[in-house]
Amino acid sequence: MIFLSSILRDIWHYTNYWSQYLIAVIIVIVIIYLILEHRDPNKTLSWILVIILVPIVGLILFYFLGKNYRKKRIFTKKGIADIRQTEKLIAWQSEHLLDDLDIKNSNVLSKIGIIKLLINNNKALLTHNNKVTILNNGNETFPAIFEALKEAKHHIHLEYYMIEEGEIGEQLKSILIEKAKQGVEVRLLYDDVGSWGLSNEYISDLADAGINAHAFIPVRFPRFAQKINFRNHRKIIIVDGKTGFIGGLNFADRYLYGVQDVGFWRDTHLKIEGTSVGSLQVIFLTDWYFTTAQLLNEQIYFPKFNPCEKCLVQIATSGPDSDWDSIMQAYFYTISTAHNYLYISTPYFIPNESILTAIKTVALSGVDVKIILPSRNDSKLTYYGSMSYIKELLEANVSIFMYNRGFTHSKVLIVDDIISSVGTANMDLRSFDQNFEVNAIIYDEKISVKLKEFFLEDLTYCEKLNLETYNKRPIARRIAEGIARIFSPIL
């Protein structure tokens, strides 16, 4: 018995030694991989620190979340058949941008660099003759969406991060099935992680009605690791190629009734009628082709329609398939050009160094910078990560407001009554680098002023942070923020 115990002990020591040796070798290989990849230094250092401090957990997290597939182009966009025509139009618009009377006769001329940036880094056409309607929260957004869906005559295209079964999810399904029975083409792309709770029965009901529903980048073993980290966070609806919706709201009951932990759910969405709907259509059809290999480029998906209003809009996208971090660059340039005021509302604030420096710089130059963040968040780690940036922002004269009415999920940026952005991209590294996102960049004084009014109304539900008071927060809170800050580049 003693002899057997001795053998088992020797085996344990031998196995333990070689397992530790193997882990050490893997850690060295991963660190070399991180260094050779030339990614963001802060992100590299964060991963190295996590892997060294908690080796097993760190290696598992890196396997699922840290590997960078951007250079491998596993998300290569294959485009649509008329891409050459699009590129010719983009080249022409870039060359003749200063001849555009709508720009010449407006204060948009002062922001023309942003328009050129998005044309060059994102092939985002500047579209005219748009009517933009701001929709606040679920009580305005869902009725507008459902009304538009019910009026569809030819096709309905939806691309959504999250669809949850519940009152809103059932309403959506019922309308889509009814329209499909009427002969309307209905296509749905849903993110396989964001809509993880969607039942097979729900999808089967759609399929039985003739609706084409597909998961965007399905997450299945053994390719789980390379897919879970890159998600389709877009929220796009196109009805008959004439009406589009874009913004922060998913199809979930929380946008009407809130949730127990955080309460009321504040968000912003847009209804767009006009030529920029064609840009939304191109995004959907490209993602549809990527997912299904089905090419749809018939003219009926790009109808001509008479000018309604003169709102200038660019639809910007970004994702792991992008050559440039287009939306992040648009945020950076827009922030940097602020002269009078910069207002930002975002649920998750984990900026890279460029965005953080731009915000602090314009604030120190005398620009009125206000940022609304949620006082209650659906992610504790992200919340503390966001709060870790507060001190340096306050020291740079940035006004920080904590939203107390519930949880603000709005992703809104407004500058100088000239330019505004509403969409799906948060002010965080995941939105900038890893998720598929889409934002509407609007060059219109009326829309900017209206969004500013809603922003100022939200301030009435906020508590303004004070640097002196903030510096007195408990030590445990500071430690939590410090730890979250270390992890922030990889959140």
CSV table of C-alpha atoms in Angstrom, one decimal:
chain,number,residue,atom,x,y,z
A,1,MET,CA,0.0,0.0,0.0
A,2,ILE,CA,2.8,2.3,0.9
A,3,PHE,CA,4.6,1.3,-2.3
A,4,LEU,CA,1.5,2.1,-4.4
A,5,SER,CA,1.1,5.5,-2.7
A,6,SER,CA,4.7,6.3,-3.4
A,7,ILE,CA,4.3,5.4,-7.1
A,8,LEU,CA,1.1,7.6,-7.4
A,9,ARG,CA,2.9,10.5,-5.7
A,10,ASP,CA,5.8,10.2,-8.1
A,11,ILE,CA,3.4,10.1,-11.1
A,12,TRP,CA,1.6,13.2,-9.7
A,13,HIS,CA,4.9,15.1,-9.3
A,14,TYR,CA,6.1,14.0,-12.7
A,15,THR,CA,2.8,15.0,-14.4
A,16,ASN,CA,2.6,18.2,-12.5
A,17,TYR,CA,6.1,19.1,-13.5
A,18,TRP,CA,5.5,18.5,-17.2
A,19,SER,CA,2.1,20.2,-17.2
A,20,GLN,CA,3.7,23.3,-15.7
A,21,TYR,CA,6.5,23.1,-18.3
A,22,LEU,CA,4.0,22.7,-21.1
A,23,ILE,CA,2.0,25.7,-19.9
A,24,ALA,CA,5.2,27.8,-19.7
A,25,VAL,CA,6.1,26.9,-23.2
A,26,ILE,CA,2.6,27.8,-24.5
A,27,ILE,CA,2.8,31.1,-22.6
A,28,VAL,CA,6.1,31.9,-24.3
A,29,ILE,CA,4.7,31.0,-27.7
A,30,VAL,CA,1.6,33.1,-27.2
A,31,ILE,CA,3.7,36.1,-26.0
A,32,ILE,CA,5.9,35.8,-29.1
A,33,TYR,CA,2.7,35.6,-31.2
A,34,LEU,CA,1.4,38.8,-29.6
A,35,ILE,CA,4.6,40.7,-30.1
A,36,LEU,CA,5.0,39.6,-33.8
A,37,GLU,CA,1.4,40.6,-34.5
A,38,HIS,CA,2.1,44.3,-34.0
A,39,ARG,CA,-1.3,45.0,-32.5
A,40,ASP,CA,-2.2,47.9,-30.2
A,41,PRO,CA,0.6,48.0,-27.5
A,42,ASN,CA,-1.9,48.5,-24.7
A,43,LYS,CA,-3.9,45.5,-25.8
A,44,THR,CA,-0.7,43.4,-26.1
A,45,LEU,CA,0.5,44.4,-22.6
A,46,SER,CA,-3.0,43.6,-21.2
A,47,TRP,CA,-3.0,40.1,-22.7
A,48,ILE,CA,0.5,39.4,-21.6
A,49,LEU,CA,-0.3,40.5,-18.0
A,50,VAL,CA,-3.5,38.4,-17.9
A,51,ILE,CA,-1.7,35.3,-19.2
A,52,ILE,CA,1.1,35.7,-16.7
A,53,LEU,CA,-1.0,36.4,-13.7
A,54,VAL,CA,-3.7,33.8,-14.3
A,55,PRO,CA,-2.1,31.4,-16.9
A,56,ILE,CA,-4.8,28.8,-17.4
A,57,VAL,CA,-7.7,31.3,-17.4
A,58,GLY,CA,-5.7,33.7,-19.5
A,59,LEU,CA,-4.8,31.2,-22.1
A,60,ILE,CA,-8.5,30.0,-22.4
A,61,LEU,CA,-9.7,33.6,-22.7
A,62,PHE,CA,-7.0,34.3,-25.3
A,63,TYR,CA,-8.0,31.3,-27.3
A,64,PHE,CA,-11.6,32.4,-27.5
A,65,LEU,CA,-11.3,36.2,-27.5
A,66,GLY,CA,-7.7,37.3,-28.2
A,67,LYS,CA,-6.7,35.8,-31.6
A,68,ASN,CA,-6.7,38.4,-34.3
A,69,TYR,CA,-8.1,37.1,-37.6
A,70,ARG,CA,-8.3,40.4,-39.3
A,71,LYS,CA,-5.1,39.8,-41.3
A,72,LYS,CA,-6.2,36.3,-42.3
A,73,ARG,CA,-9.3,37.8,-43.9
A,74,ILE,CA,-11.7,35.0,-42.9
A,75,PHE,CA,-14.3,37.7,-43.2
A,76,THR,CA,-13.4,38.8,-46.7
A,77,LYS,CA,-16.4,40.6,-48.2
A,78,LYS,CA,-17.1,39.3,-51.6
A,79,GLY,CA,-19.1,42.3,-52.6
A,80,ILE,CA,-22.0,42.5,-55.1
A,81,ALA,CA,-22.0,42.5,-58.9
A,82,ASP,CA,-22.3,46.2,-59.3
A,83,ILE,CA,-19.3,47.0,-57.0
A,84,ARG,CA,-17.4,48.5,-60.0
A,85,GLN,CA,-20.2,51.0,-60.6
A,86,THR,CA,-20.2,51.9,-56.9
A,87,GLU,CA,-16.4,52.5,-57.0
A,88,LYS,CA,-16.8,54.7,-60.1
A,89,LEU,CA,-19.5,56.7,-58.3
A,90,ILE,CA,-17.3,57.0,-55.2
A,91,ALA,CA,-14.3,58.2,-57.3
A,92,TRP,CA,-16.5,60.8,-59.1
A,93,GLN,CA,-18.0,62.0,-55.8
A,94,SER,CA,-14.7,62.4,-54.1
A,95,GLU,CA,-13.4,64.5,-57.1
A,96,HIS,CA,-16.4,66.7,-57.4
A,97,LEU,CA,-17.3,67.0,-53.7
A,98,LEU,CA,-16.6,70.8,-53.6
A,99,ASP,CA,-19.0,71.3,-56.5
A,100,ASP,CA,-21.9,70.0,-54.5
A,101,LEU,CA,-24.3,72.9,-54.1
A,102,ASP,CA,-25.9,71.3,-51.0
A,103,ILE,CA,-22.5,71.5,-49.3
A,104,LYS,CA,-21.5,74.8,-50.7
A,105,ASN,CA,-24.7,76.5,-49.4
A,106,SER,CA,-24.4,75.1,-45.9
A,107,ASN,CA,-22.1,75.1,-42.9
A,108,VAL,CA,-21.3,71.4,-43.7
A,109,LEU,CA,-18.4,72.8,-45.7
A,110,SER,CA,-16.5,73.2,-42.4
A,111,LYS,CA,-16.8,69.4,-41.8
A,112,ILE,CA,-16.0,68.3,-45.4
A,113,GLY,CA,-12.9,66.4,-44.2
A,114,ILE,CA,-15.2,63.9,-42.4
A,115,ILE,CA,-17.2,63.3,-45.6
A,116,LYS,CA,-13.9,62.7,-47.6
A,117,LEU,CA,-12.6,60.5,-44.8
A,118,LEU,CA,-15.6,58.1,-45.0
A,119,ILE,CA,-15.6,58.1,-48.8
A,120,ASN,CA,-11.9,57.1,-48.7
A,121,ASN,CA,-11.8,54.7,-45.8
A,122,ASN,CA,-15.3,53.2,-46.1
A,123,LYS,CA,-16.6,53.8,-49.6
A,124,ALA,CA,-19.5,55.6,-47.9
A,125,LEU,CA,-21.4,57.6,-50.4
A,126,LEU,CA,-22.7,61.0,-49.4
A,127,THR,CA,-26.4,60.8,-50.1
A,128,HIS,CA,-28.9,63.7,-50.6
A,129,ASN,CA,-32.6,64.0,-50.5
A,130,ASN,CA,-33.2,62.2,-47.2
A,131,LYS,CA,-35.9,62.6,-44.6
A,132,VAL,CA,-34.6,61.5,-41.2
A,133,THR,CA,-37.0,60.9,-38.2
A,134,ILE,CA,-35.6,60.5,-34.7
A,135,LEU,CA,-37.3,57.8,-32.7
A,136,ASN,CA,-36.8,57.8,-28.9
A,137,ASN,CA,-37.1,54.5,-27.0
A,138,GLY,CA,-39.2,51.5,-27.7
A,139,ASN,CA,-42.6,53.3,-27.4
A,140,GLU,CA,-41.7,55.4,-30.5
A,141,THR,CA,-39.5,52.9,-32.4
A,142,PHE,CA,-41.4,49.7,-32.4
A,143,PRO,CA,-44.7,51.2,-33.6
A,144,ALA,CA,-42.9,53.0,-36.5
A,145,ILE,CA,-41.1,49.8,-37.5
A,146,PHE,CA,-44.2,47.6,-37.3
A,147,GLU,CA,-46.2,50.2,-39.3
A,148,ALA,CA,-43.5,50.3,-42.1
A,149,LEU,CA,-43.3,46.5,-42.2
A,150,LYS,CA,-47.1,46.2,-42.6
A,151,GLU,CA,-47.0,48.5,-45.6
A,152,ALA,CA,-44.3,46.5,-47.4
A,153,LYS,CA,-45.2,45.6,-51.0
A,154,HIS,CA,-42.1,43.8,-52.4
A,155,HIS,CA,-39.5,43.0,-49.8
A,156,ILE,CA,-38.5,43.3,-46.2
A,157,HIS,CA,-34.8,42.9,-45.2
A,158,LEU,CA,-33.8,42.7,-41.5
A,159,GLU,CA,-30.3,42.4,-40.1
A,160,TYR,CA,-30.3,42.3,-36.3
A,161,TYR,CA,-27.9,41.5,-33.4
A,162,MET,CA,-30.6,40.5,-31.0
A,163,ILE,CA,-34.1,39.1,-31.3
A,164,GLU,CA,-35.6,37.9,-28.1
A,165,GLU,CA,-38.8,35.9,-27.8
A,166,GLY,CA,-41.4,37.9,-25.9
A,167,GLU,CA,-44.1,40.4,-26.7
A,168,ILE,CA,-42.0,42.3,-29.2
A,169,GLY,CA,-40.4,39.2,-30.7
A,170,GLU,CA,-43.9,37.7,-31.2
A,171,GLN,CA,-45.2,40.8,-32.8
A,172,LEU,CA,-42.3,40.9,-35.2
A,173,LYS,CA,-42.8,37.2,-36.1
A,174,SER,CA,-46.5,37.6,-36.6
A,175,ILE,CA,-46.1,40.6,-39.0
A,176,LEU,CA,-43.3,38.9,-41.0
A,177,ILE,CA,-45.3,35.7,-41.4
A,178,GLU,CA,-48.4,37.7,-42.5
A,179,LYS,CA,-46.4,39.7,-45.1
A,180,ALA,CA,-44.7,36.5,-46.4
A,181,LYS,CA,-48.2,35.0,-46.9
A,182,GLN,CA,-49.1,38.0,-49.0
A,183,GLY,CA,-46.2,37.3,-51.3
A,184,VAL,CA,-43.6,39.8,-49.9
A,185,GLU,CA,-40.0,38.7,-49.9
A,186,VAL,CA,-38.8,38.5,-46.3
A,187,ARG,CA,-35.1,38.0,-45.4
A,188,LEU,CA,-33.7,37.9,-41.9
A,189,LEU,CA,-30.1,37.9,-40.7
A,190,TYR,CA,-29.7,37.5,-37.0
A,191,ASP,CA,-26.5,37.2,-35.0
A,192,ASP,CA,-25.9,33.7,-33.6
A,193,VAL,CA,-24.6,35.0,-30.3
A,194,GLY,CA,-26.8,38.0,-29.7
A,195,SER,CA,-29.9,35.9,-30.6
A,196,TRP,CA,-28.6,32.8,-28.8
A,197,GLY,CA,-31.9,32.4,-26.9
A,198,LEU,CA,-34.0,32.3,-30.1
A,199,SER,CA,-35.7,28.9,-30.2
A,200,ASN,CA,-35.7,26.4,-33.1
A,201,GLU,CA,-39.5,26.7,-33.0
A,202,TYR,CA,-39.3,30.4,-33.7
A,203,ILE,CA,-37.0,29.9,-36.7
A,204,SER,CA,-39.1,27.0,-37.9
A,205,ASP,CA,-42.3,29.1,-37.8
A,206,LEU,CA,-40.6,31.7,-40.0
A,207,ALA,CA,-39.3,29.0,-42.4
A,208,ASP,CA,-42.7,27.4,-42.7
A,209,ALA,CA,-44.1,30.7,-43.9
A,210,GLY,CA,-41.4,30.9,-46.6
A,211,ILE,CA,-39.2,33.4,-44.8
A,212,ASN,CA,-35.4,33.1,-45.4
A,213,ALA,CA,-33.8,33.4,-41.9
A,214,HIS,CA,-30.1,32.8,-41.4
A,215,ALA,CA,-27.7,33.1,-38.5
A,216,PHE,CA,-24.8,35.4,-39.2
A,217,ILE,CA,-21.5,33.5,-38.7
A,218,PRO,CA,-23.0,30.5,-36.8
A,219,VAL,CA,-21.0,29.6,-33.7
A,220,ARG,CA,-20.3,25.8,-33.7
A,221,PHE,CA,-17.5,23.7,-32.5
A,222,PRO,CA,-14.7,23.2,-33.5
A,223,ARG,CA,-14.5,26.7,-35.1
A,224,PHE,CA,-16.0,28.3,-32.0
A,225,ALA,CA,-13.0,30.3,-31.0
A,226,GLN,CA,-12.5,32.1,-34.3
A,227,LYS,CA,-16.1,33.2,-34.5
A,228,ILE,CA,-17.4,34.1,-31.0
A,229,ASN,CA,-15.2,37.2,-30.9
A,230,PHE,CA,-16.5,38.8,-34.1
A,231,ARG,CA,-20.3,39.5,-33.9
A,232,ASN,CA,-22.8,41.3,-36.1
A,233,HIS,CA,-23.9,44.1,-33.9
A,234,ARG,CA,-25.8,45.9,-36.7
A,235,LYS,CA,-29.5,46.8,-36.6
A,236,ILE,CA,-30.8,47.4,-40.1
A,237,ILE,CA,-34.3,47.3,-41.6
A,238,ILE,CA,-35.1,48.0,-45.3
A,239,VAL,CA,-38.6,48.1,-46.6
A,240,ASP,CA,-39.1,48.0,-50.4
A,241,GLY,CA,-35.8,49.8,-50.8
A,242,LYS,CA,-37.5,53.1,-49.8
A,243,THR,CA,-37.7,53.1,-46.0
A,244,GLY,CA,-34.9,52.2,-43.6
A,245,PHE,CA,-34.3,52.0,-39.9
A,246,ILE,CA,-31.0,52.1,-38.0
A,247,GLY,CA,-30.0,52.7,-34.4
A,248,GLY,CA,-29.5,51.1,-31.0
A,249,LEU,CA,-32.7,49.2,-30.4
A,250,ASN,CA,-32.9,45.4,-30.6
A,251,PHE,CA,-36.1,43.4,-30.8
A,252,ALA,CA,-36.6,42.8,-27.0
A,253,ASP,CA,-39.2,43.6,-24.4
A,254,ARG,CA,-36.6,45.5,-22.3
A,255,TYR,CA,-36.8,48.4,-24.7
A,256,LEU,CA,-40.5,48.8,-23.7
A,257,TYR,CA,-40.6,47.7,-20.1
A,258,GLY,CA,-37.0,47.9,-18.9
A,259,VAL,CA,-35.3,45.1,-16.8
A,260,GLN,CA,-35.3,44.5,-13.1
A,261,ASP,CA,-31.6,45.3,-12.4
A,262,VAL,CA,-31.3,48.6,-14.3
A,263,GLY,CA,-34.9,49.7,-14.9
A,264,PHE,CA,-36.0,51.9,-17.8
A,265,TRP,CA,-34.1,51.3,-21.0
A,266,ARG,CA,-33.2,54.6,-22.9
A,267,ASP,CA,-32.2,54.3,-26.6
A,268,THR,CA,-32.2,56.2,-29.9
A,269,HIS,CA,-33.2,55.0,-33.4
A,270,LEU,CA,-33.7,56.6,-36.8
A,271,LYS,CA,-36.2,56.2,-39.6
A,272,ILE,CA,-34.7,57.2,-42.9
A,273,GLU,CA,-36.6,57.8,-46.2
A,274,GLY,CA,-34.5,58.7,-49.2
A,275,THR,CA,-31.3,57.8,-51.1
A,276,SER,CA,-29.3,56.6,-48.1
A,277,VAL,CA,-31.7,53.6,-47.9
A,278,GLY,CA,-29.8,52.4,-50.9
A,279,SER,CA,-26.6,52.4,-48.8
A,280,LEU,CA,-28.3,50.3,-46.1
A,281,GLN,CA,-29.5,48.0,-48.8
A,282,VAL,CA,-25.9,47.5,-50.1
A,283,ILE,CA,-24.8,46.6,-46.6
A,284,PHE,CA,-27.6,44.1,-46.1
A,285,LEU,CA,-27.2,42.5,-49.5
A,286,THR,CA,-23.4,42.2,-49.0
A,287,ASP,CA,-23.8,40.5,-45.6
A,288,TRP,CA,-26.6,38.4,-47.1
A,289,TYR,CA,-24.3,37.2,-49.9
A,290,PHE,CA,-21.5,36.6,-47.3
A,291,THR,CA,-23.9,34.4,-45.2
A,292,THR,CA,-25.9,32.6,-47.9
A,293,ALA,CA,-23.8,32.9,-51.1
A,294,GLN,CA,-27.0,34.2,-52.7
A,295,LEU,CA,-26.4,37.2,-55.0
A,296,LEU,CA,-29.2,39.8,-55.1
A,297,ASN,CA,-28.5,42.9,-57.1
A,298,GLU,CA,-31.7,43.4,-59.2
A,299,GLN,CA,-32.7,47.0,-59.8
A,300,ILE,CA,-36.0,46.5,-57.9
A,301,TYR,CA,-34.0,46.5,-54.6
A,302,PHE,CA,-32.7,50.0,-55.5
A,303,PRO,CA,-35.8,51.9,-56.6
A,304,LYS,CA,-35.8,55.5,-57.8
A,305,PHE,CA,-37.9,57.9,-55.8
A,306,ASN,CA,-38.6,61.6,-55.8
A,307,PRO,CA,-36.6,63.9,-53.4
A,308,CYS,CA,-38.4,64.3,-50.1
A,309,GLU,CA,-36.1,66.5,-47.9
A,310,LYS,CA,-32.5,67.7,-48.3
A,311,CYS,CA,-30.8,65.9,-45.4
A,312,LEU,CA,-27.2,64.8,-46.2
A,313,VAL,CA,-26.4,61.4,-44.8
A,314,GLN,CA,-23.5,58.9,-45.0
A,315,ILE,CA,-23.9,55.3,-43.8
A,316,ALA,CA,-20.6,54.2,-42.3
A,317,THR,CA,-19.7,50.6,-41.4
A,318,SER,CA,-16.8,48.9,-39.7
A,319,GLY,CA,-15.9,45.3,-38.8
A,320,PRO,CA,-13.2,42.7,-38.8
A,321,ASP,CA,-13.4,42.7,-42.6
A,322,SER,CA,-12.6,46.4,-42.9
A,323,ASP,CA,-9.2,47.7,-44.1
A,324,TRP,CA,-9.7,50.7,-41.7
A,325,ASP,CA,-11.4,51.2,-38.3
A,326,SER,CA,-13.8,53.5,-40.2
A,327,ILE,CA,-16.2,54.4,-37.5
A,328,MET,CA,-13.5,54.9,-34.9
A,329,GLN,CA,-11.7,57.2,-37.4
A,330,ALA,CA,-15.0,59.1,-38.0
A,331,TYR,CA,-15.5,59.5,-34.3
A,332,PHE,CA,-11.9,60.7,-33.9
A,333,TYR,CA,-12.1,63.3,-36.7
A,334,THR,CA,-15.5,64.5,-35.7
A,335,ILE,CA,-14.4,65.0,-32.1
A,336,SER,CA,-11.2,66.8,-33.2
A,337,THR,CA,-13.2,69.3,-35.3
A,338,ALA,CA,-15.5,70.4,-32.5
A,339,HIS,CA,-15.4,74.2,-31.9
A,340,ASN,CA,-18.4,75.0,-29.8
A,341,TYR,CA,-19.7,71.8,-28.2
A,342,LEU,CA,-19.3,68.0,-28.2
A,343,TYR,CA,-22.1,65.9,-26.7
A,344,ILE,CA,-21.7,62.1,-26.4
A,345,SER,CA,-24.1,59.5,-25.0
A,346,THR,CA,-22.8,55.9,-24.9
A,347,PRO,CA,-23.6,52.9,-22.6
A,348,TYR,CA,-20.0,51.6,-22.7
A,349,PHE,CA,-17.0,54.0,-22.6
A,350,ILE,CA,-13.7,52.2,-23.1
A,351,PRO,CA,-11.9,54.4,-25.6
A,352,ASN,CA,-8.6,53.8,-27.2
A,353,GLU,CA,-5.8,56.3,-26.6
A,354,SER,CA,-6.6,58.3,-29.7
A,355,ILE,CA,-10.2,58.9,-28.9
A,356,LEU,CA,-9.4,59.7,-25.2
A,357,THR,CA,-6.7,62.2,-26.2
A,358,ALA,CA,-9.1,63.9,-28.8
A,359,ILE,CA,-11.8,64.3,-26.2
A,360,LYS,CA,-9.4,65.7,-23.6
A,361,THR,CA,-7.7,68.0,-26.1
A,362,VAL,CA,-10.9,69.7,-27.4
A,363,ALA,CA,-12.2,70.1,-23.8
A,364,LEU,CA,-8.9,71.7,-22.7
A,365,SER,CA,-9.2,74.1,-25.7
A,366,GLY,CA,-12.5,75.4,-24.4
A,367,VAL,CA,-15.1,73.3,-26.2
A,368,ASP,CA,-18.1,72.4,-24.1
A,369,VAL,CA,-17.8,68.6,-23.8
A,370,LYS,CA,-20.5,66.6,-22.1
A,371,ILE,CA,-20.7,62.9,-21.8
A,372,ILE,CA,-23.7,60.8,-20.5
A,373,LEU,CA,-22.9,57.4,-19.1
A,374,PRO,CA,-25.3,55.0,-17.3
A,375,SER,CA,-25.1,54.9,-13.5
A,376,ARG,CA,-26.3,51.3,-13.7
A,377,ASN,CA,-24.9,48.9,-16.3
A,378,ASP,CA,-25.7,45.5,-17.5
A,379,SER,CA,-22.0,44.6,-17.2
A,380,LYS,CA,-20.1,45.2,-14.0
A,381,LEU,CA,-16.7,44.7,-15.5
A,382,THR,CA,-17.5,47.1,-18.3
A,383,TYR,CA,-19.0,49.6,-15.9
A,384,TYR,CA,-15.9,49.7,-13.7
A,385,GLY,CA,-13.8,49.9,-16.9
A,386,SER,CA,-15.7,52.9,-18.0
A,387,MET,CA,-15.4,54.6,-14.6
A,388,SER,CA,-11.7,54.2,-14.6
A,389,TYR,CA,-11.4,56.9,-17.3
A,390,ILE,CA,-13.5,59.5,-15.3
A,391,LYS,CA,-10.8,61.1,-13.2
A,392,GLU,CA,-8.6,62.2,-16.2
A,393,LEU,CA,-11.6,63.4,-18.1
A,394,LEU,CA,-12.8,65.5,-15.2
A,395,GLU,CA,-9.3,66.9,-14.8
A,396,ALA,CA,-9.4,67.9,-18.5
A,397,ASN,CA,-12.7,69.9,-18.0
A,398,VAL,CA,-14.9,67.3,-19.5
A,399,SER,CA,-18.4,67.3,-17.9
A,400,ILE,CA,-19.5,63.7,-17.0
A,401,PHE,CA,-23.2,63.0,-16.3
A,402,MET,CA,-24.4,59.7,-14.8
A,403,TYR,CA,-27.9,58.7,-16.1
A,404,ASN,CA,-30.1,57.7,-13.2
A,405,ARG,CA,-33.5,57.1,-14.8
A,406,GLY,CA,-32.5,53.6,-15.8
A,407,PHE,CA,-30.0,52.4,-18.4
A,408,THR,CA,-29.0,54.5,-21.3
A,409,HIS,CA,-28.2,52.4,-24.4
A,410,SER,CA,-28.1,55.4,-26.8
A,411,LYS,CA,-25.0,55.7,-29.1
A,412,VAL,CA,-25.2,59.4,-30.1
A,413,LEU,CA,-22.6,62.0,-30.9
A,414,ILE,CA,-23.4,65.6,-31.8
A,415,VAL,CA,-21.0,68.4,-32.7
A,416,ASP,CA,-21.6,72.1,-33.2
A,417,ASP,CA,-25.2,71.9,-34.6
A,418,ILE,CA,-23.7,70.6,-37.8
A,419,ILE,CA,-23.0,66.9,-37.6
A,420,SER,CA,-24.4,64.0,-35.6
A,421,SER,CA,-24.0,60.3,-35.5
A,422,VAL,CA,-26.6,57.6,-34.5
A,423,GLY,CA,-26.0,53.9,-34.8
A,424,THR,CA,-24.9,50.7,-33.2
A,425,ALA,CA,-21.2,51.5,-32.4
A,426,ASN,CA,-20.4,52.1,-28.8
A,427,MET,CA,-17.5,54.2,-27.7
A,428,ASP,CA,-15.4,51.1,-26.9
A,429,LEU,CA,-12.7,49.0,-28.4
A,430,ARG,CA,-15.0,46.0,-29.2
A,431,SER,CA,-17.1,48.2,-31.5
A,432,PHE,CA,-14.1,49.9,-33.0
A,433,ASP,CA,-12.2,46.7,-33.8
A,434,GLN,CA,-14.1,43.5,-33.6
A,435,ASN,CA,-17.9,43.9,-34.1
A,436,PHE,CA,-19.7,44.5,-37.4
A,437,GLU,CA,-21.2,48.0,-36.8
A,438,VAL,CA,-23.2,50.6,-38.7
A,439,ASN,CA,-23.8,54.3,-38.0
A,440,ALA,CA,-25.6,57.0,-39.8
A,441,ILE,CA,-23.5,60.2,-40.0
A,442,ILE,CA,-25.9,63.1,-40.6
A,443,TYR,CA,-24.9,66.6,-41.8
A,444,ASP,CA,-28.0,68.6,-41.0
A,445,GLU,CA,-28.6,71.4,-38.5
A,446,LYS,CA,-32.3,70.5,-37.8
A,447,ILE,CA,-31.4,66.9,-36.9
A,448,SER,CA,-28.4,68.0,-34.8
A,449,VAL,CA,-30.4,70.6,-32.9
A,450,LYS,CA,-33.2,68.0,-32.3
A,451,LEU,CA,-30.8,65.4,-31.0
A,452,LYS,CA,-29.2,68.1,-28.8
A,453,GLU,CA,-32.6,68.9,-27.3
A,454,PHE,CA,-33.1,65.2,-26.4
A,455,PHE,CA,-29.6,65.1,-25.0
A,456,LEU,CA,-30.2,68.1,-22.8
A,457,GLU,CA,-33.5,66.5,-21.7
A,458,ASP,CA,-31.6,63.4,-20.7
A,459,LEU,CA,-29.3,65.6,-18.6
A,460,THR,CA,-32.3,66.3,-16.3
A,461,TYR,CA,-32.2,62.6,-15.3
A,462,CYS,CA,-28.5,62.7,-14.6
A,463,GLU,CA,-26.1,63.5,-11.7
A,464,LYS,CA,-23.1,65.5,-12.7
A,465,LEU,CA,-19.9,64.1,-11.3
A,466,ASN,CA,-17.6,66.4,-9.3
A,467,LEU,CA,-13.8,65.7,-9.2
A,468,GLU,CA,-13.5,66.5,-5.5
A,469,THR,CA,-16.3,64.1,-4.6
A,470,TYR,CA,-15.2,61.5,-7.1
A,471,ASN,CA,-11.7,61.4,-5.5
A,472,LYS,CA,-13.3,60.4,-2.2
A,473,ARG,CA,-14.8,57.1,-3.6
A,474,PRO,CA,-14.0,54.0,-1.5
A,475,ILE,CA,-10.7,52.2,-1.9
A,476,ALA,CA,-12.5,49.0,-2.9
A,477,ARG,CA,-14.1,50.9,-5.8
A,478,ARG,CA,-10.7,52.3,-6.9
A,479,ILE,CA,-9.2,48.8,-6.9
A,480,ALA,CA,-12.2,47.5,-8.9
A,481,GLU,CA,-11.7,50.3,-11.4
A,482,GLY,CA,-8.0,49.7,-11.6
A,483,ILE,CA,-8.4,46.0,-12.3
A,484,ALA,CA,-11.1,46.7,-14.9
A,485,ARG,CA,-8.8,49.3,-16.5
A,486,ILE,CA,-6.1,46.6,-16.9
A,487,PHE,CA,-8.6,44.4,-18.7
A,488,SER,CA,-10.2,47.2,-20.6
A,489,PRO,CA,-8.2,46.8,-23.9
A,490,ILE,CA,-9.4,43.2,-24.2
A,491,LEU,CA,-13.0,43.7,-23.0
